[in-house]
mmCIF file of C-alpha atoms in Angstrom:
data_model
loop_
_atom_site.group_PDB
_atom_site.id
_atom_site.type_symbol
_atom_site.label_atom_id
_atom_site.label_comp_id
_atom_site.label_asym_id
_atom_site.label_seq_id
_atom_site.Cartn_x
_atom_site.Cartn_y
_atom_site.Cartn_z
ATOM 1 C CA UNK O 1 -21.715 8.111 14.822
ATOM 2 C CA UNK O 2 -23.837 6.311 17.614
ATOM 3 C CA UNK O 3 -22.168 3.973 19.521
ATOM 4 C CA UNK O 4 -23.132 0.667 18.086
ATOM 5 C CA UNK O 5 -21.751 1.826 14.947
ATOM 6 C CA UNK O 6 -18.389 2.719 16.706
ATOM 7 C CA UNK O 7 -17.894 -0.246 18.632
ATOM 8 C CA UNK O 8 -18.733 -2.081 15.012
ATOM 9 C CA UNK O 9 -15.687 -0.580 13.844
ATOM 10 C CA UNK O 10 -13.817 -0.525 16.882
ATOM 11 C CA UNK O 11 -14.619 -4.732 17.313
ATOM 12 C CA UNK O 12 -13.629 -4.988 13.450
ATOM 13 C CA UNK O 13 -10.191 -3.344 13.913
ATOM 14 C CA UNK O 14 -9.297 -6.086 16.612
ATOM 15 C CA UNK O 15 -9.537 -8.771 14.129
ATOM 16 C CA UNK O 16 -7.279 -7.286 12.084
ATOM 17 C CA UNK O 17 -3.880 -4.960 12.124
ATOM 18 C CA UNK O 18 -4.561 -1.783 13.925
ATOM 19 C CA UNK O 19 -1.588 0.986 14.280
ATOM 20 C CA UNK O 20 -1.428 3.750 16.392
ATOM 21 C CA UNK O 21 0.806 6.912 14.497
ATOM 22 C CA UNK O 22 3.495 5.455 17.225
ATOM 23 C CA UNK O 23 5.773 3.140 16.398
ATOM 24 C CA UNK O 24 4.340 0.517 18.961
ATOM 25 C CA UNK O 25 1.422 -1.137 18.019
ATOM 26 C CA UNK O 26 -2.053 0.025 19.580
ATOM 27 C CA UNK O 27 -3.951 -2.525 21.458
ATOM 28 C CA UNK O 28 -7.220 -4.100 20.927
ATOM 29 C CA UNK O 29 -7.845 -3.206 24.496
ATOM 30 C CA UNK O 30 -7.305 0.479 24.338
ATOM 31 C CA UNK O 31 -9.378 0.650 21.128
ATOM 32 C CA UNK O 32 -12.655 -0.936 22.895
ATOM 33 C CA UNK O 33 -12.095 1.025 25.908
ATOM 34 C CA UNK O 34 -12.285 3.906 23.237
ATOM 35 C CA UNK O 35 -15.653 2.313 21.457
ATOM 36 C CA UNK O 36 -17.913 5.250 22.667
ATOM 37 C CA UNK O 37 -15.281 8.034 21.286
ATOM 38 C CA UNK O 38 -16.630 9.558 17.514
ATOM 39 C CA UNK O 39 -13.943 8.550 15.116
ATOM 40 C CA UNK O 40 -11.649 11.730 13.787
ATOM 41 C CA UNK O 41 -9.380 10.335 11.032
ATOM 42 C CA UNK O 42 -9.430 6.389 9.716
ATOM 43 C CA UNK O 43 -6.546 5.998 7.763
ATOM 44 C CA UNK O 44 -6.409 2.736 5.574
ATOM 45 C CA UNK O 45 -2.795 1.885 3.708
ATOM 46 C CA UNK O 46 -1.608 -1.566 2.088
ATOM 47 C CA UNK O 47 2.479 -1.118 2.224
ATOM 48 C CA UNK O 48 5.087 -3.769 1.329
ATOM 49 C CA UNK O 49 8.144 -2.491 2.512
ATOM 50 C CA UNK O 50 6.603 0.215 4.676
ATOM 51 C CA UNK O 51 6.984 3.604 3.161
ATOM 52 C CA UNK O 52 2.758 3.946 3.198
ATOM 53 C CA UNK O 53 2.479 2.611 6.694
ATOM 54 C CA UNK O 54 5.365 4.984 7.801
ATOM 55 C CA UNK O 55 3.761 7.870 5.832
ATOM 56 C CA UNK O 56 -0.197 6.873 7.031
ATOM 57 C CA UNK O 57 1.511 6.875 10.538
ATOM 58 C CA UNK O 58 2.867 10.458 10.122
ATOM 59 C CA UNK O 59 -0.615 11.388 8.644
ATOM 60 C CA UNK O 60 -2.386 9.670 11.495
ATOM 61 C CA UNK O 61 -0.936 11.757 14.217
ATOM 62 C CA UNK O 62 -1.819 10.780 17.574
ATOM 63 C CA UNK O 63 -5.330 9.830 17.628
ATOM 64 C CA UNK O 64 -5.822 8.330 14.075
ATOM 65 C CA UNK O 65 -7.243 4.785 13.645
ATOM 66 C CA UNK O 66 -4.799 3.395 10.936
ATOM 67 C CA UNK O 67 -5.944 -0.540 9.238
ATOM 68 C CA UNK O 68 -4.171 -2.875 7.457
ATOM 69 C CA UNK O 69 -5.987 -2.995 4.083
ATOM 70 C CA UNK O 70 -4.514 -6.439 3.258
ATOM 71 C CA UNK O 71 -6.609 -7.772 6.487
ATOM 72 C CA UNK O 72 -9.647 -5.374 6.434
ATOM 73 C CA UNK O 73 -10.408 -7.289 3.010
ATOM 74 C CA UNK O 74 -11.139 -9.913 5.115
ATOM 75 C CA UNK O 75 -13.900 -8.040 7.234
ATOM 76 C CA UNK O 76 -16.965 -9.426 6.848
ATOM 77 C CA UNK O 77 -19.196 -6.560 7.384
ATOM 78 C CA UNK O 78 -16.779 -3.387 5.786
ATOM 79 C CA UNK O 79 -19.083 -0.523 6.597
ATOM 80 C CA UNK O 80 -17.015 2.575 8.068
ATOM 81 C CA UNK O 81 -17.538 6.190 9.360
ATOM 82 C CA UNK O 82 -15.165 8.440 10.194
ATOM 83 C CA UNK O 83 -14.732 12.742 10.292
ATOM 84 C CA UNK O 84 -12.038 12.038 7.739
ATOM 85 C CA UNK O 85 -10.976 8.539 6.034
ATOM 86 C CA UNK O 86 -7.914 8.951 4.012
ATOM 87 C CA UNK O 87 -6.246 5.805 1.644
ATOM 88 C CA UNK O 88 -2.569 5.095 1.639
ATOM 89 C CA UNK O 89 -1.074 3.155 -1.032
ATOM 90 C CA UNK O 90 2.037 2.713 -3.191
ATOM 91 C CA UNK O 91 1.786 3.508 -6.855
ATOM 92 C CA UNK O 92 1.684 -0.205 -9.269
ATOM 93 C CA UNK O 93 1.978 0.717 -12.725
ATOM 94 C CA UNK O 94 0.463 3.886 -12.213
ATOM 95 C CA UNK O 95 -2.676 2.855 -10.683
ATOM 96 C CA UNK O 96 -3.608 1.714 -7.166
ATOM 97 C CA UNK O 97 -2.841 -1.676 -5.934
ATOM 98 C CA UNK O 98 -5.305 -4.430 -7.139
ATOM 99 C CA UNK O 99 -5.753 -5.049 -3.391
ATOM 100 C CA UNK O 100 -6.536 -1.415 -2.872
ATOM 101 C CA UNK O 101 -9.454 -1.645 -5.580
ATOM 102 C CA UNK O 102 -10.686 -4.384 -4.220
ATOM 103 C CA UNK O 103 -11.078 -3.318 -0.864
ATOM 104 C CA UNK O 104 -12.344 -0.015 -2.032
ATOM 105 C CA UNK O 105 -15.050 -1.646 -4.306
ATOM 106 C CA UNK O 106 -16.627 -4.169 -1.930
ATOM 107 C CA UNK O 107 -16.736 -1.646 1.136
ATOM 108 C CA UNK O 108 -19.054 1.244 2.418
ATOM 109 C CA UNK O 109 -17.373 4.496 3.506
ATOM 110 C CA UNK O 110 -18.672 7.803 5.222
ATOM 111 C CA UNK O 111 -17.005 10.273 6.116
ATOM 112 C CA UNK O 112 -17.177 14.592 5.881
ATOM 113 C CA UNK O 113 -13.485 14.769 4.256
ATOM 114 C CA UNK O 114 -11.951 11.937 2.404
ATOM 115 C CA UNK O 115 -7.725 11.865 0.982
ATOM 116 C CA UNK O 116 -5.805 9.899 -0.385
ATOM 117 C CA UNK O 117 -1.842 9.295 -0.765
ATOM 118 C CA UNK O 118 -0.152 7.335 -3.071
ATOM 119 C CA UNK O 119 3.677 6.722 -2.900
ATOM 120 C CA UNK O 120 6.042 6.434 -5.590
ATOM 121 C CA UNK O 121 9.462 6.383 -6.112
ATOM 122 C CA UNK O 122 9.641 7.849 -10.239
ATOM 123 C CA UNK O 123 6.165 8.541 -11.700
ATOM 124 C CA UNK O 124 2.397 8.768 -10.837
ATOM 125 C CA UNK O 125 1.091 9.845 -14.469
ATOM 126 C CA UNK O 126 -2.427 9.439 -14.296
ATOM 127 C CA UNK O 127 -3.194 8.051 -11.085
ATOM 128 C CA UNK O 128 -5.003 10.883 -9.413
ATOM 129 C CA UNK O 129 -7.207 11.227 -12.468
ATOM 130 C CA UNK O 130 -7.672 7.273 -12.200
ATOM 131 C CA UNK O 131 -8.040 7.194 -8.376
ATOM 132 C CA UNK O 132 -10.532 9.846 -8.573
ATOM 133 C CA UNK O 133 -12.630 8.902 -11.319
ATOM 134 C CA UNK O 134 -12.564 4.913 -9.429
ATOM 135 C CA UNK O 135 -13.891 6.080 -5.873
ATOM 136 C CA UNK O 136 -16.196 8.317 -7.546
ATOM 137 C CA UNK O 137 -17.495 4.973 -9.200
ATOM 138 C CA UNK O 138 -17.993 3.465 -5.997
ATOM 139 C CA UNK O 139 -19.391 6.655 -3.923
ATOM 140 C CA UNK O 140 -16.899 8.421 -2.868
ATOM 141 C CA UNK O 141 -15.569 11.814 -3.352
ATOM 142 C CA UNK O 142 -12.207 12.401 -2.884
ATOM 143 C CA UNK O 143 -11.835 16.017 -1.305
ATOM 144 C CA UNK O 144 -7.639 15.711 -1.691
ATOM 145 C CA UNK O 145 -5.274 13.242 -3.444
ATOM 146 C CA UNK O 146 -1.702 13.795 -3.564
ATOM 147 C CA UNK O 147 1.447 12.048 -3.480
ATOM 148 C CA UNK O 148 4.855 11.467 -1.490
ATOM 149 C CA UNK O 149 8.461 10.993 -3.059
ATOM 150 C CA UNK O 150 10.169 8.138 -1.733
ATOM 151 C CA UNK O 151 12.390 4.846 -2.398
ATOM 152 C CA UNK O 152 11.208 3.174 -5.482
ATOM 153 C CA UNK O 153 11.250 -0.720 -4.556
ATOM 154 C CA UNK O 154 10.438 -1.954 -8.150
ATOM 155 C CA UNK O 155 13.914 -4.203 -8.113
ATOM 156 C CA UNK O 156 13.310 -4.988 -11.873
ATOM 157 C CA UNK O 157 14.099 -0.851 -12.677
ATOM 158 C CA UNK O 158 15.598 0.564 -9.594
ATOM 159 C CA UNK O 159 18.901 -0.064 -7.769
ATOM 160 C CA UNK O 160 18.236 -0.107 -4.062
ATOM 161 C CA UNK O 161 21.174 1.384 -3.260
ATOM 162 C CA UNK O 162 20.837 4.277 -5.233
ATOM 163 C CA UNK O 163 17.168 4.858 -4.715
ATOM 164 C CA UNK O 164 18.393 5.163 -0.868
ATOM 165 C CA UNK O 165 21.167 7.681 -1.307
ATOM 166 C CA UNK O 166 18.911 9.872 -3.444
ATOM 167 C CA UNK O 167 17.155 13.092 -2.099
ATOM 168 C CA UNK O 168 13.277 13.061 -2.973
ATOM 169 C CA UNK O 169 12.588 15.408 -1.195
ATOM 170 C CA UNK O 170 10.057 13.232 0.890
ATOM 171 C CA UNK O 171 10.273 15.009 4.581
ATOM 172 C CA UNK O 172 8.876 17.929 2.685
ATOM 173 C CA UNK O 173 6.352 16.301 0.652
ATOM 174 C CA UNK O 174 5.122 14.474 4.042
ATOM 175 C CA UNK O 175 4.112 17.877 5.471
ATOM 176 C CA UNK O 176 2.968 19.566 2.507
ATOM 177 C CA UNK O 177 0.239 16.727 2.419
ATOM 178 C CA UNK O 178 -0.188 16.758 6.382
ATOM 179 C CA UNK O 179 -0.778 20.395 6.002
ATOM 180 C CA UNK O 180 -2.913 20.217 3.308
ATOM 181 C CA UNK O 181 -5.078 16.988 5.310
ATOM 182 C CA UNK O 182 -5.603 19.178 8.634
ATOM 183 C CA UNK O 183 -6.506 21.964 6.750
ATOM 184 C CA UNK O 184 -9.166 20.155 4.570
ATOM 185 C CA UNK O 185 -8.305 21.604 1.467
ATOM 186 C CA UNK O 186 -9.563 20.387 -1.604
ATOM 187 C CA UNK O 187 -7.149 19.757 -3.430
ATOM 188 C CA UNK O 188 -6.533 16.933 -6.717
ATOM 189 C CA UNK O 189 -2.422 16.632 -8.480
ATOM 190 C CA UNK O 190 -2.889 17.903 -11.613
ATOM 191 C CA UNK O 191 -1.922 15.628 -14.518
ATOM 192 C CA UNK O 192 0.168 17.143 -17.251
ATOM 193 C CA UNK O 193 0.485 16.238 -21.052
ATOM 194 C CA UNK O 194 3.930 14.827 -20.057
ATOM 195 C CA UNK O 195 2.096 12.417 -17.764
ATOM 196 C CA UNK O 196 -0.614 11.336 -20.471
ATOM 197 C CA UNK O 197 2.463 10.849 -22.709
ATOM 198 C CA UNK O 198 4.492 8.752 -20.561
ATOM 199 C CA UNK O 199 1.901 6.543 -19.386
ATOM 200 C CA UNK O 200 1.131 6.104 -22.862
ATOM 201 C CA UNK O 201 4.475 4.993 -23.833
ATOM 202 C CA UNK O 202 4.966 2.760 -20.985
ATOM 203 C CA UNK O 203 1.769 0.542 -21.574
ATOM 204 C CA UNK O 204 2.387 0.703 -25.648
ATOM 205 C CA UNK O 205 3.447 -3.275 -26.232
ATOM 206 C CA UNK O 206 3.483 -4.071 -22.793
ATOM 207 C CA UNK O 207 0.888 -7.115 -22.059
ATOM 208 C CA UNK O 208 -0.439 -5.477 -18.642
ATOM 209 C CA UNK O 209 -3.889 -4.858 -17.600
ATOM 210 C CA UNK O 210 -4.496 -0.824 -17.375
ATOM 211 C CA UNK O 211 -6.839 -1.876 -14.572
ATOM 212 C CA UNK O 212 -5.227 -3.900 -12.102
ATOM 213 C CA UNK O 213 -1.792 -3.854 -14.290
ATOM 214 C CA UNK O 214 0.386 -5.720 -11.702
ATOM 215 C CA UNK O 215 -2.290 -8.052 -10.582
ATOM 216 C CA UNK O 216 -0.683 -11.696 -11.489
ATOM 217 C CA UNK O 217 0.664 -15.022 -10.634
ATOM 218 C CA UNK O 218 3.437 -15.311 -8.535
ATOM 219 C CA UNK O 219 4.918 -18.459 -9.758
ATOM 220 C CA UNK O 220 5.675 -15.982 -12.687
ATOM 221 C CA UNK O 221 7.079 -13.457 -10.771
ATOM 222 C CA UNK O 222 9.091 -14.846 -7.834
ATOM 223 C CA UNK O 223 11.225 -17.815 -7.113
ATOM 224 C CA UNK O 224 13.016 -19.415 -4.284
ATOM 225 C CA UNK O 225 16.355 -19.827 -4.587
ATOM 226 C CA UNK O 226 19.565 -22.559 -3.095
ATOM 227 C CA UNK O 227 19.652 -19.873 -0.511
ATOM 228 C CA UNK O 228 16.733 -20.623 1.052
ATOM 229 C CA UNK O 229 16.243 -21.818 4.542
ATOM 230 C CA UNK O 230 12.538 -22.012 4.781
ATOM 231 C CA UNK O 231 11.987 -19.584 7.320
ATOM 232 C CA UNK O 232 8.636 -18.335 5.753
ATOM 233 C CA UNK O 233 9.426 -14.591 6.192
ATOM 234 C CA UNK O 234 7.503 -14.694 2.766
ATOM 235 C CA UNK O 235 4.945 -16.471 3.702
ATOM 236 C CA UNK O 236 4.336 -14.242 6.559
ATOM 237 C CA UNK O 237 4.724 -10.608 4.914
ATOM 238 C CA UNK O 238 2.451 -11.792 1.718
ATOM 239 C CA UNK O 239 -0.693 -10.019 1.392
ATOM 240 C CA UNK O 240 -2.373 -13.088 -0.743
ATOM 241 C CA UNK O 241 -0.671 -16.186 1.336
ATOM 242 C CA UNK O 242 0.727 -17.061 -2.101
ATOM 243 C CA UNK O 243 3.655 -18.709 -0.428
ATOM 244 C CA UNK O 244 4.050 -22.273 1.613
ATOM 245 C CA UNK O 245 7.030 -23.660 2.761
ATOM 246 C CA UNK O 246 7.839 -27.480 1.336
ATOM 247 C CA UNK O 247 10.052 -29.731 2.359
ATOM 248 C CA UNK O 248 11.989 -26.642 4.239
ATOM 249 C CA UNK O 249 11.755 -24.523 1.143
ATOM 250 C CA UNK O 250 9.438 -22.219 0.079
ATOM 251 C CA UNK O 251 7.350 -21.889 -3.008
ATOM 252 C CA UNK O 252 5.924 -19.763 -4.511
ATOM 253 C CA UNK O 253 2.162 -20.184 -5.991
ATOM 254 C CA UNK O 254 -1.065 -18.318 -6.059
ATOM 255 C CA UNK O 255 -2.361 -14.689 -6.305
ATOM 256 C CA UNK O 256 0.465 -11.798 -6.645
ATOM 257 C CA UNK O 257 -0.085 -8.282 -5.807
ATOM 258 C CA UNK O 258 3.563 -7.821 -7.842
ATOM 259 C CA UNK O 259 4.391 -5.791 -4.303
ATOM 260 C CA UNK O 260 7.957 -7.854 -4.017
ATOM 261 C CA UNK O 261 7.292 -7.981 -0.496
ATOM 262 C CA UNK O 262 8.926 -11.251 -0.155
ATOM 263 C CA UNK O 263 12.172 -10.627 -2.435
ATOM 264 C CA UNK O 264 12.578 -7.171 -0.254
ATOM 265 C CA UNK O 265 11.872 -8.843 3.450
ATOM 266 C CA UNK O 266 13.668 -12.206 2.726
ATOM 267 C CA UNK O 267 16.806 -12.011 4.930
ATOM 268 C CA UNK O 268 18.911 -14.079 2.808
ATOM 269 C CA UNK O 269 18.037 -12.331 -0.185
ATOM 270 C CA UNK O 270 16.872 -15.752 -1.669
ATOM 271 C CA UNK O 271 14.126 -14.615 -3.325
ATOM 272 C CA UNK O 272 14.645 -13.685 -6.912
ATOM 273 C CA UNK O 273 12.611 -12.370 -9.548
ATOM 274 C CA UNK O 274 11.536 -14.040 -12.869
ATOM 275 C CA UNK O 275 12.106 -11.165 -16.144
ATOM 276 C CA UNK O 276 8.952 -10.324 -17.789
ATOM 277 C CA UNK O 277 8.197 -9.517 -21.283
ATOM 278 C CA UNK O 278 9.839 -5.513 -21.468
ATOM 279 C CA UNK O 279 12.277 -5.593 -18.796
ATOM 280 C CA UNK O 280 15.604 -6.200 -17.827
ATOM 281 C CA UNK O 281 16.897 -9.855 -17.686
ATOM 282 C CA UNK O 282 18.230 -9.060 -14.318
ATOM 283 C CA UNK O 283 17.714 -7.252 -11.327
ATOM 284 C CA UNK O 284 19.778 -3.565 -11.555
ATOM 285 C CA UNK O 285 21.125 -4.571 -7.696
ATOM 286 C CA UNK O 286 20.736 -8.312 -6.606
ATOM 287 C CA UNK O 287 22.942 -7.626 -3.534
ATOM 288 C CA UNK O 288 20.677 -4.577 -1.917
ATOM 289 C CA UNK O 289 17.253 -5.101 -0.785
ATOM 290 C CA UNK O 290 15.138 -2.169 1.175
ATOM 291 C CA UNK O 291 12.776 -1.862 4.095
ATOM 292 C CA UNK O 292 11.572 1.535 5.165
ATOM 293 C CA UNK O 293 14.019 2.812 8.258
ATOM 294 C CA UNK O 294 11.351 3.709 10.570
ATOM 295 C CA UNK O 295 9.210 0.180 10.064
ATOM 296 C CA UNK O 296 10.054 -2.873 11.230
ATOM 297 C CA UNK O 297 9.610 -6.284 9.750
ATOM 298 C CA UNK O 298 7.290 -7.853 12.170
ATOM 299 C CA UNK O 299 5.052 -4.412 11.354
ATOM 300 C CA UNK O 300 4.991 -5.672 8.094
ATOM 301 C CA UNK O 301 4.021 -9.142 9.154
ATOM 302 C CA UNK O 302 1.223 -8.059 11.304
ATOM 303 C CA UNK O 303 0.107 -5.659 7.966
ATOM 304 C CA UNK O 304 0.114 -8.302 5.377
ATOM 305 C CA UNK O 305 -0.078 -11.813 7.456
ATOM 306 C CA UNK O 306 -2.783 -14.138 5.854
ATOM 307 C CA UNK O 307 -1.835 -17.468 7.800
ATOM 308 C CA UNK O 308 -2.480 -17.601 11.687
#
């Protein structure tokens, strides 16, 4: 990479949320001081509750450049290079994150190696087979994809409490896929018939999407409730801006990645969710909500942030 083209990436990551594989954030600063240094690894993750960012950060190492997918959408000229670009994301339905496809689909990557990592707390069926076959649509071939065990945040399913006191086995899976990144193997998770057979079932009546299946409105998904203070933690750790605060309360309307960012981040747990058609009435834990140990809330803000 010459260095116009590195200082055009370099100059695009201050306008958005840059993280060094630390947990302080990297500055804007260090990064143009850096401009005329070739790229190694460019990591790009959306996370909601910050298992991807904590896993892209453990990827990353020390010298990784690691964006904030939910403001790289943004960039007006999305045209990067890299030795190896790798794509951390959590695992919606089975699929990538609607945001992740659209970032994907209206940018230009190069790179030598490229990975991706999807997180999941039960099931990933099909999604290498999907992931691959999507970034193949848009140019890109995927040299590894894999996945990482950790707490499944889908409150509608999963008790937060349990999820937490479970062993998955993630440490391990971490460095199996940090291993198998440094090494550049090529490498794709096999899907089995027991994974074309659950997927199956699980979209057989359901009224989702296979595409973007938890692409939807969030005035259908999330409410405010009396225990709301209006402190716009949700507004801030939204990745579509889909909340406002009005008259000291907020509200929820617009775009919804179906992440449950807010109802997870809220501190007063006044977020709730609304049942959908083929799931439980109620939440399986209202009283537990979960943010990844080793990520901090205002990492998540600077992430997913869409107001100023």
């Amino acid at each position: 990479m010459d260095r116009r083209n590195a200082l055009k990436i370099m100059l695009s990551a201050c306008t958005s949320a840059t993280f060094a594989a630390v947990p302080v954030l990297s500055s804007c600063t260090k990064q143009k001081e850096q401009a005329t240094e070739k790229i190694k690894r460019l990591i790009f993750f959306f996370s909601a509750t910050g298992n991807s960012l904590y896993v892209s950060k453990r990827i990353g190492g020390d010298d990784a450049t690691i964006l904030s997918i939910a403001q790289e959408i943004h960039n007006e000229n999305p045209v990067y290079e890299a030795e190896e670009i790798g794509f951390v994301f959590p695992t919606y339905c089975f699929t990538a994150p609607a945001i992740v496809q659209d970032f994907i689909a209206r940018s230009s990557f190069k790179a030598d190696y490229f990975f991706g990592i999807a997180t999941y707390g039960a099931h990933t069926t099909k999604l290498p087979e999907l992931f691959q076959a999507f970034t193949q649509e848009h140019g890109i071939t995927m040299n590894y994809i894999s996945s990482v065990k950790m707490v499944d945040t889908y409150l509608p399913f999963f008790d937060q409490a349990v999820e937490m006191a479970a062993d998955k086995h993630t440490e391990e899976m971490i460095q199996k896929a940090i291993a198998g990144i440094n090494a550049h193997e090529n490498y794709i998770l096999p899907v089995t018939e027991d994974d074309y057979k659950f997927y199956d079932a699980y979209f057989n009546g359901r009224p989702r999407d296979k595409v973007k299946p938890a692409l939807t409105r969030s005035e259908k998904i999330v409410y405010s409730t009396d225990d709301c203070i209006g402190c716009g933690i949700c507004v801030s750790v939204c990745p579509h801006g889909s909340w406002k605060i009005v008259d000291k309360k907020s509200v929820a309307n617009g775009e919804c990645e179906n992440c449950l960012a807010c109802v997870q981040n809220c501190p007063r747990k006044a977020i709730s969710i609304i049942p959908a058609p083929m799931e439980p009435q109620e939440e399986a834990n209202r009283s537990v909500r979960y943010r990844n140990p080793n990520i901090s809330l205002a990492e998540i803000i600077k992430a997913n942030q869409q107001h100023a």
